Amino acid sequence: MADTFGTVAEIISSTSDVPLGDIRPDSHIMNDLGVDSLAFLDIAFEIDKRFGIKMPIEDWLQEVNEGRAESAEYFRVGNLCQRIEGLVSRAAAPAV
Amino acid sequence: MRLEYFQMLDGIERLDTAGSICAIASVPAASSVFEGHFPGHPIVPGVLLLETMAQASGYMLLALDGFRRMPFFAKATEVNFRSFVRPGDRLSIEAERVHDGSGYVVTRGTIRRGGARVCDAQMMFRLVAFPSPELERHVRSEGVRLSFLSPAEASDG
């Protein structure tokens, strides 16, 4: 988790000009860090590349927009890191 | 090319469903664009060359996605205009999908003239539902003009 958080924080900082020290696990990427939708696409692109995954952002946004999930479940940095680790684990799991 | 109408592509030479395209375009000998850009030195504006690469990318994404969603140009990086493009030039436009994200796609485009690269860029697109039926009809009719869709397929949307 610590490595994932460090990588994600560095990505957020370098793509959106948010100072690295301002990014904490409980920071909400949009609400607290002020990341706009275009900057978030940059972040998603870097995370997808760096971790070799495809974050299902559309599904997450649909759940949020339909009231089936709180945006913090996906877009609070610590929660996002957990999602990333889950996606990495599934990507690494052998196919059955 | 019909520069005044942002109709940048004349035809498609190749579409690879793995995620690449090659299109062709001929720069018109005369256009009102050249009256201002520039008097005595007519060249295609760089922004229109970027638009040309974006359209090649966009139609590739439309074709790969069955014309279900509209790719909106969101970002360009590493844009290089390497030489002037003049009236009458015949261009080859290549684009490839670099990354297929969730709701967004990153592509890389290149324009060549006589095999020589004249400009290139990396581009990002958001894929969203068509915001208006009129736009969807227009894009699908362009899809017919460029031979991505049959007239029957264009009216199915």
Short mmCIF file of C-alpha atoms in Angstrom, two decimals:
data_model
loop_
_atom_site.label_atom_id
_atom_site.label_comp_id
_atom_site.label_asym_id
_atom_site.label_seq_id
_atom_site.Cartn_x
_atom_site.Cartn_y
_atom_site.Cartn_z
CA MET A 1 0.00 0.00 0.00
CA ALA A 2 2.82 2.40 0.89
CA ASP A 3 4.52 1.87 -2.48
CA THR A 4 1.23 2.23 -4.33
CA PHE A 5 0.41 5.41 -2.41
CA GLY A 6 3.84 6.86 -3.14
CA THR A 7 3.52 6.14 -6.84
CA VAL A 8 -0.03 7.46 -7.09
CA ALA A 9 0.81 10.60 -5.11
CA GLU A 10 3.78 11.26 -7.39
CA ILE A 11 1.56 10.80 -10.45
CA ILE A 12 -1.10 13.15 -9.08
CA SER A 13 1.49 15.76 -8.17
CA SER A 14 3.34 15.63 -11.49
CA THR A 15 0.21 15.71 -13.66
CA SER A 16 -1.82 18.29 -11.75
CA ASP A 17 0.67 20.57 -9.99
CA VAL A 18 -0.67 19.61 -6.55
CA PRO A 19 2.29 19.75 -4.13
CA LEU A 20 3.32 16.23 -3.18
CA GLY A 21 3.14 17.08 0.53
CA ASP A 22 -0.54 18.05 0.22
CA ILE A 23 -1.55 14.57 -0.93
CA ARG A 24 -2.67 12.26 1.86
CA PRO A 25 -4.47 8.91 1.83
CA ASP A 26 -7.69 10.63 2.94
CA SER A 27 -7.48 13.36 0.26
CA HIS A 28 -10.33 13.31 -2.23
CA ILE A 29 -8.75 13.79 -5.64
CA MET A 30 -11.38 16.19 -6.98
CA ASN A 31 -12.91 17.73 -3.85
CA ASP A 32 -9.76 18.23 -1.77
CA LEU A 33 -6.97 18.40 -4.34
CA GLY A 34 -8.95 20.32 -6.98
CA VAL A 35 -8.07 17.95 -9.81
CA ASP A 36 -10.29 18.68 -12.82
CA SER A 37 -11.64 16.10 -15.25
CA LEU A 38 -8.88 16.55 -17.84
CA ALA A 39 -6.14 16.30 -15.25
CA PHE A 40 -7.84 13.19 -13.91
CA LEU A 41 -7.62 11.62 -17.38
CA ASP A 42 -3.88 12.31 -17.31
CA ILE A 43 -3.69 10.68 -13.90
CA ALA A 44 -5.70 7.68 -15.10
CA PHE A 45 -3.46 7.31 -18.17
CA GLU A 46 -0.32 7.36 -16.02
CA ILE A 47 -1.76 4.91 -13.48
CA ASP A 48 -2.95 2.55 -16.24
CA LYS A 49 0.51 2.64 -17.84
CA ARG A 50 2.54 2.46 -14.64
CA PHE A 51 0.57 -0.42 -13.10
CA GLY A 52 -0.34 -2.23 -16.35
CA ILE A 53 -4.07 -2.07 -15.65
CA LYS A 54 -7.23 -0.48 -17.02
CA MET A 55 -9.08 1.29 -14.26
CA PRO A 56 -12.83 0.95 -14.92
CA ILE A 57 -13.46 4.65 -14.44
CA GLU A 58 -16.68 4.66 -16.45
CA ASP A 59 -18.18 1.96 -14.24
CA TRP A 60 -17.11 3.81 -11.10
CA LEU A 61 -18.57 7.10 -12.32
CA GLN A 62 -21.79 5.37 -13.29
CA GLU A 63 -22.13 3.91 -9.80
CA VAL A 64 -21.53 7.34 -8.29
CA ASN A 65 -23.91 9.10 -10.67
CA GLU A 66 -26.64 6.53 -9.98
CA GLY A 67 -26.18 6.90 -6.23
CA ARG A 68 -24.96 3.33 -5.78
CA ALA A 69 -21.60 4.44 -4.39
CA GLU A 70 -20.01 7.47 -2.75
CA SER A 71 -17.36 9.14 -4.89
CA ALA A 72 -14.94 8.83 -1.95
CA GLU A 73 -15.04 5.05 -2.36
CA TYR A 74 -13.15 5.44 -5.61
CA PHE A 75 -11.62 8.90 -5.62
CA ARG A 76 -10.17 9.23 -2.12
CA VAL A 77 -6.47 8.54 -2.69
CA GLY A 78 -6.19 5.70 -0.18
CA ASN A 79 -9.30 4.00 -1.55
CA LEU A 80 -8.06 4.46 -5.11
CA CYS A 81 -4.79 2.80 -4.13
CA GLN A 82 -6.71 -0.19 -2.76
CA ARG A 83 -8.66 -0.45 -6.03
CA ILE A 84 -5.42 -0.29 -8.00
CA GLU A 85 -3.86 -3.04 -5.91
CA GLY A 86 -6.94 -5.19 -6.47
CA LEU A 87 -6.74 -4.64 -10.22
CA VAL A 88 -3.01 -5.43 -10.22
CA SER A 89 -3.63 -8.64 -8.28
CA ARG A 90 -6.36 -9.74 -10.67
CA ALA A 91 -4.17 -8.90 -13.67
CA ALA A 92 -1.35 -11.01 -12.21
CA ALA A 93 -3.58 -13.97 -11.29
CA PRO A 94 -3.26 -16.96 -13.63
CA ALA A 95 -6.23 -17.51 -15.90
CA VAL A 96 -8.42 -20.46 -14.95
CA MET B 1 -9.70 18.67 -47.74
CA ARG B 2 -12.34 21.33 -47.34
CA LEU B 3 -10.57 23.52 -44.86
CA GLU B 4 -13.45 25.95 -44.30
CA TYR B 5 -15.72 23.07 -43.23
CA PHE B 6 -13.12 21.23 -41.15
CA GLN B 7 -13.51 18.31 -43.53
CA MET B 8 -9.90 17.26 -43.38
CA LEU B 9 -9.85 13.71 -44.74
CA ASP B 10 -10.52 12.72 -48.34
CA GLY B 11 -10.43 8.96 -47.98
CA ILE B 12 -9.27 5.96 -45.97
CA GLU B 13 -6.56 3.71 -47.35
CA ARG B 14 -6.40 1.24 -44.49
CA LEU B 15 -8.11 0.52 -41.20
CA ASP B 16 -6.64 -2.14 -38.94
CA THR B 17 -9.02 -3.32 -36.24
CA ALA B 18 -6.02 -3.80 -33.96
CA GLY B 19 -6.01 0.00 -33.75
CA SER B 20 -4.43 1.86 -36.63
CA ILE B 21 -5.54 3.80 -39.69
CA CYS B 22 -4.09 5.45 -42.78
CA ALA B 23 -6.04 8.22 -44.46
CA ILE B 24 -5.31 10.52 -47.38
CA ALA B 25 -5.95 14.19 -47.98
CA SER B 26 -5.12 16.69 -50.68
CA VAL B 27 -4.60 20.29 -49.69
CA PRO B 28 -6.73 22.49 -51.98
CA ALA B 29 -4.93 24.78 -54.39
CA ALA B 30 -7.03 27.68 -53.16
CA SER B 31 -8.87 28.41 -49.91
CA SER B 32 -9.94 31.50 -48.02
CA VAL B 33 -7.75 30.17 -45.20
CA PHE B 34 -4.69 30.99 -47.29
CA GLU B 35 -5.79 34.60 -47.70
CA GLY B 36 -4.85 35.19 -44.09
CA HIS B 37 -2.35 32.41 -43.48
CA PHE B 38 -0.30 33.94 -44.97
CA PRO B 39 -0.46 36.64 -47.67
CA GLY B 40 2.31 35.82 -50.14
CA HIS B 41 3.23 32.64 -48.26
CA PRO B 42 0.22 30.28 -48.13
CA ILE B 43 0.66 27.37 -45.71
CA VAL B 44 -1.81 25.15 -43.85
CA PRO B 45 -2.10 26.37 -40.23
CA GLY B 46 -0.56 24.01 -37.72
CA VAL B 47 -3.83 23.83 -35.79
CA LEU B 48 -5.51 22.42 -38.90
CA LEU B 49 -2.77 19.82 -39.30
CA LEU B 50 -3.37 18.86 -35.67
CA GLU B 51 -7.10 18.70 -36.42
CA THR B 52 -6.33 16.46 -39.39
CA MET B 53 -4.48 14.00 -37.16
CA ALA B 54 -7.28 14.23 -34.61
CA GLN B 55 -9.89 13.42 -37.27
CA ALA B 56 -7.92 10.39 -38.46
CA SER B 57 -7.70 9.24 -34.84
CA GLY B 58 -11.35 10.06 -34.21
CA TYR B 59 -12.71 8.16 -37.21
CA MET B 60 -10.50 5.20 -36.32
CA LEU B 61 -12.00 5.21 -32.82
CA LEU B 62 -15.52 5.61 -34.20
CA ALA B 63 -15.00 2.70 -36.57
CA LEU B 64 -13.52 0.48 -33.85
CA ASP B 65 -16.43 1.35 -31.55
CA GLY B 66 -19.17 0.91 -34.18
CA PHE B 67 -19.94 4.66 -34.22
CA ARG B 68 -21.56 4.29 -30.78
CA ARG B 69 -19.78 7.14 -29.00
CA MET B 70 -18.21 10.43 -30.00
CA PRO B 71 -14.48 10.87 -29.44
CA PHE B 72 -13.94 14.44 -28.31
CA PHE B 73 -10.43 15.82 -28.66
CA ALA B 74 -9.24 16.49 -25.09
CA LYS B 75 -5.52 17.01 -25.22
CA ALA B 76 -2.47 17.12 -27.47
CA THR B 77 1.10 16.66 -26.33
CA GLU B 78 4.44 16.36 -28.06
CA VAL B 79 3.11 18.26 -31.08
CA ASN B 80 5.73 18.85 -33.75
CA PHE B 81 5.30 20.81 -36.99
CA ARG B 82 8.36 19.82 -38.94
CA SER B 83 7.87 21.52 -42.30
CA PHE B 84 5.43 23.75 -44.16
CA VAL B 85 2.38 22.18 -45.81
CA ARG B 86 1.39 24.10 -48.91
CA PRO B 87 -1.56 24.32 -51.32
CA GLY B 88 -1.67 21.26 -53.58
CA ASP B 89 0.29 18.98 -51.23
CA ARG B 90 -0.90 15.37 -51.02
CA LEU B 91 -0.81 14.02 -47.51
CA SER B 92 -0.88 10.63 -45.86
CA ILE B 93 -2.26 10.63 -42.31
CA GLU B 94 -1.51 7.76 -39.97
CA ALA B 95 -2.88 7.22 -36.49
CA GLU B 96 -2.57 4.42 -33.99
CA ARG B 97 -4.19 3.69 -30.66
CA VAL B 98 -1.54 3.89 -27.98
CA HIS B 99 -3.75 3.23 -24.96
CA ASP B 100 -7.36 2.10 -24.63
CA GLY B 101 -8.56 3.48 -21.33
CA SER B 102 -11.97 3.46 -19.67
CA GLY B 103 -13.84 6.32 -21.34
CA TYR B 104 -10.71 7.74 -22.89
CA VAL B 105 -8.19 6.75 -25.56
CA VAL B 106 -4.68 7.96 -26.33
CA THR B 107 -3.49 7.96 -29.92
CA ARG B 108 -0.39 8.93 -31.84
CA GLY B 109 -0.73 10.65 -35.22
CA THR B 110 1.66 11.42 -38.04
CA ILE B 111 1.24 13.28 -41.33
CA ARG B 112 3.59 12.47 -44.18
CA ARG B 113 4.15 14.03 -47.58
CA GLY B 114 5.98 11.84 -50.06
CA GLY B 115 7.00 9.57 -47.21
CA ALA B 116 8.59 12.37 -45.20
CA ARG B 117 7.10 13.19 -41.82
CA VAL B 118 5.76 16.75 -41.69
CA CYS B 119 4.08 16.69 -38.28
CA ASP B 120 3.18 14.36 -35.43
CA ALA B 121 1.49 14.44 -32.04
CA GLN B 122 0.15 12.40 -29.20
CA MET B 123 -3.57 12.98 -28.59
CA MET B 124 -6.13 12.10 -25.96
CA PHE B 125 -9.86 11.69 -26.58
CA ARG B 126 -12.82 11.33 -24.26
CA LEU B 127 -15.43 8.87 -25.48
CA VAL B 128 -18.92 10.10 -24.66
CA ALA B 129 -22.48 9.53 -25.83
CA PHE B 130 -23.40 11.69 -28.80
CA PRO B 131 -24.66 14.94 -27.25
CA SER B 132 -27.12 15.60 -30.08
CA PRO B 133 -28.88 13.55 -32.78
CA GLU B 134 -27.76 16.11 -35.37
CA LEU B 135 -24.11 15.55 -34.54
CA GLU B 136 -24.56 11.77 -34.64
CA ARG B 137 -26.23 12.04 -38.07
CA HIS B 138 -23.41 14.24 -39.33
CA VAL B 139 -20.69 11.94 -38.05
CA ARG B 140 -22.42 8.90 -39.50
CA SER B 141 -22.86 10.62 -42.88
CA GLU B 142 -19.15 11.39 -42.82
CA GLY B 143 -18.63 7.73 -42.00
CA VAL B 144 -20.46 6.88 -45.23
CA ARG B 145 -18.41 9.41 -47.22
CA LEU B 146 -15.22 7.84 -45.89
CA SER B 147 -16.55 4.29 -46.49
CA PHE B 148 -16.65 3.23 -42.84
CA LEU B 149 -20.41 2.73 -43.00
CA SER B 150 -22.90 1.79 -45.66
CA PRO B 151 -25.86 4.17 -46.05
CA ALA B 152 -28.03 1.50 -44.37
CA GLU B 153 -25.65 1.24 -41.41
CA ALA B 154 -25.54 5.02 -41.11
CA SER B 155 -29.31 5.20 -40.68
CA ASP B 156 -29.36 2.46 -38.03
CA GLY B 157 -27.95 4.76 -35.34
#
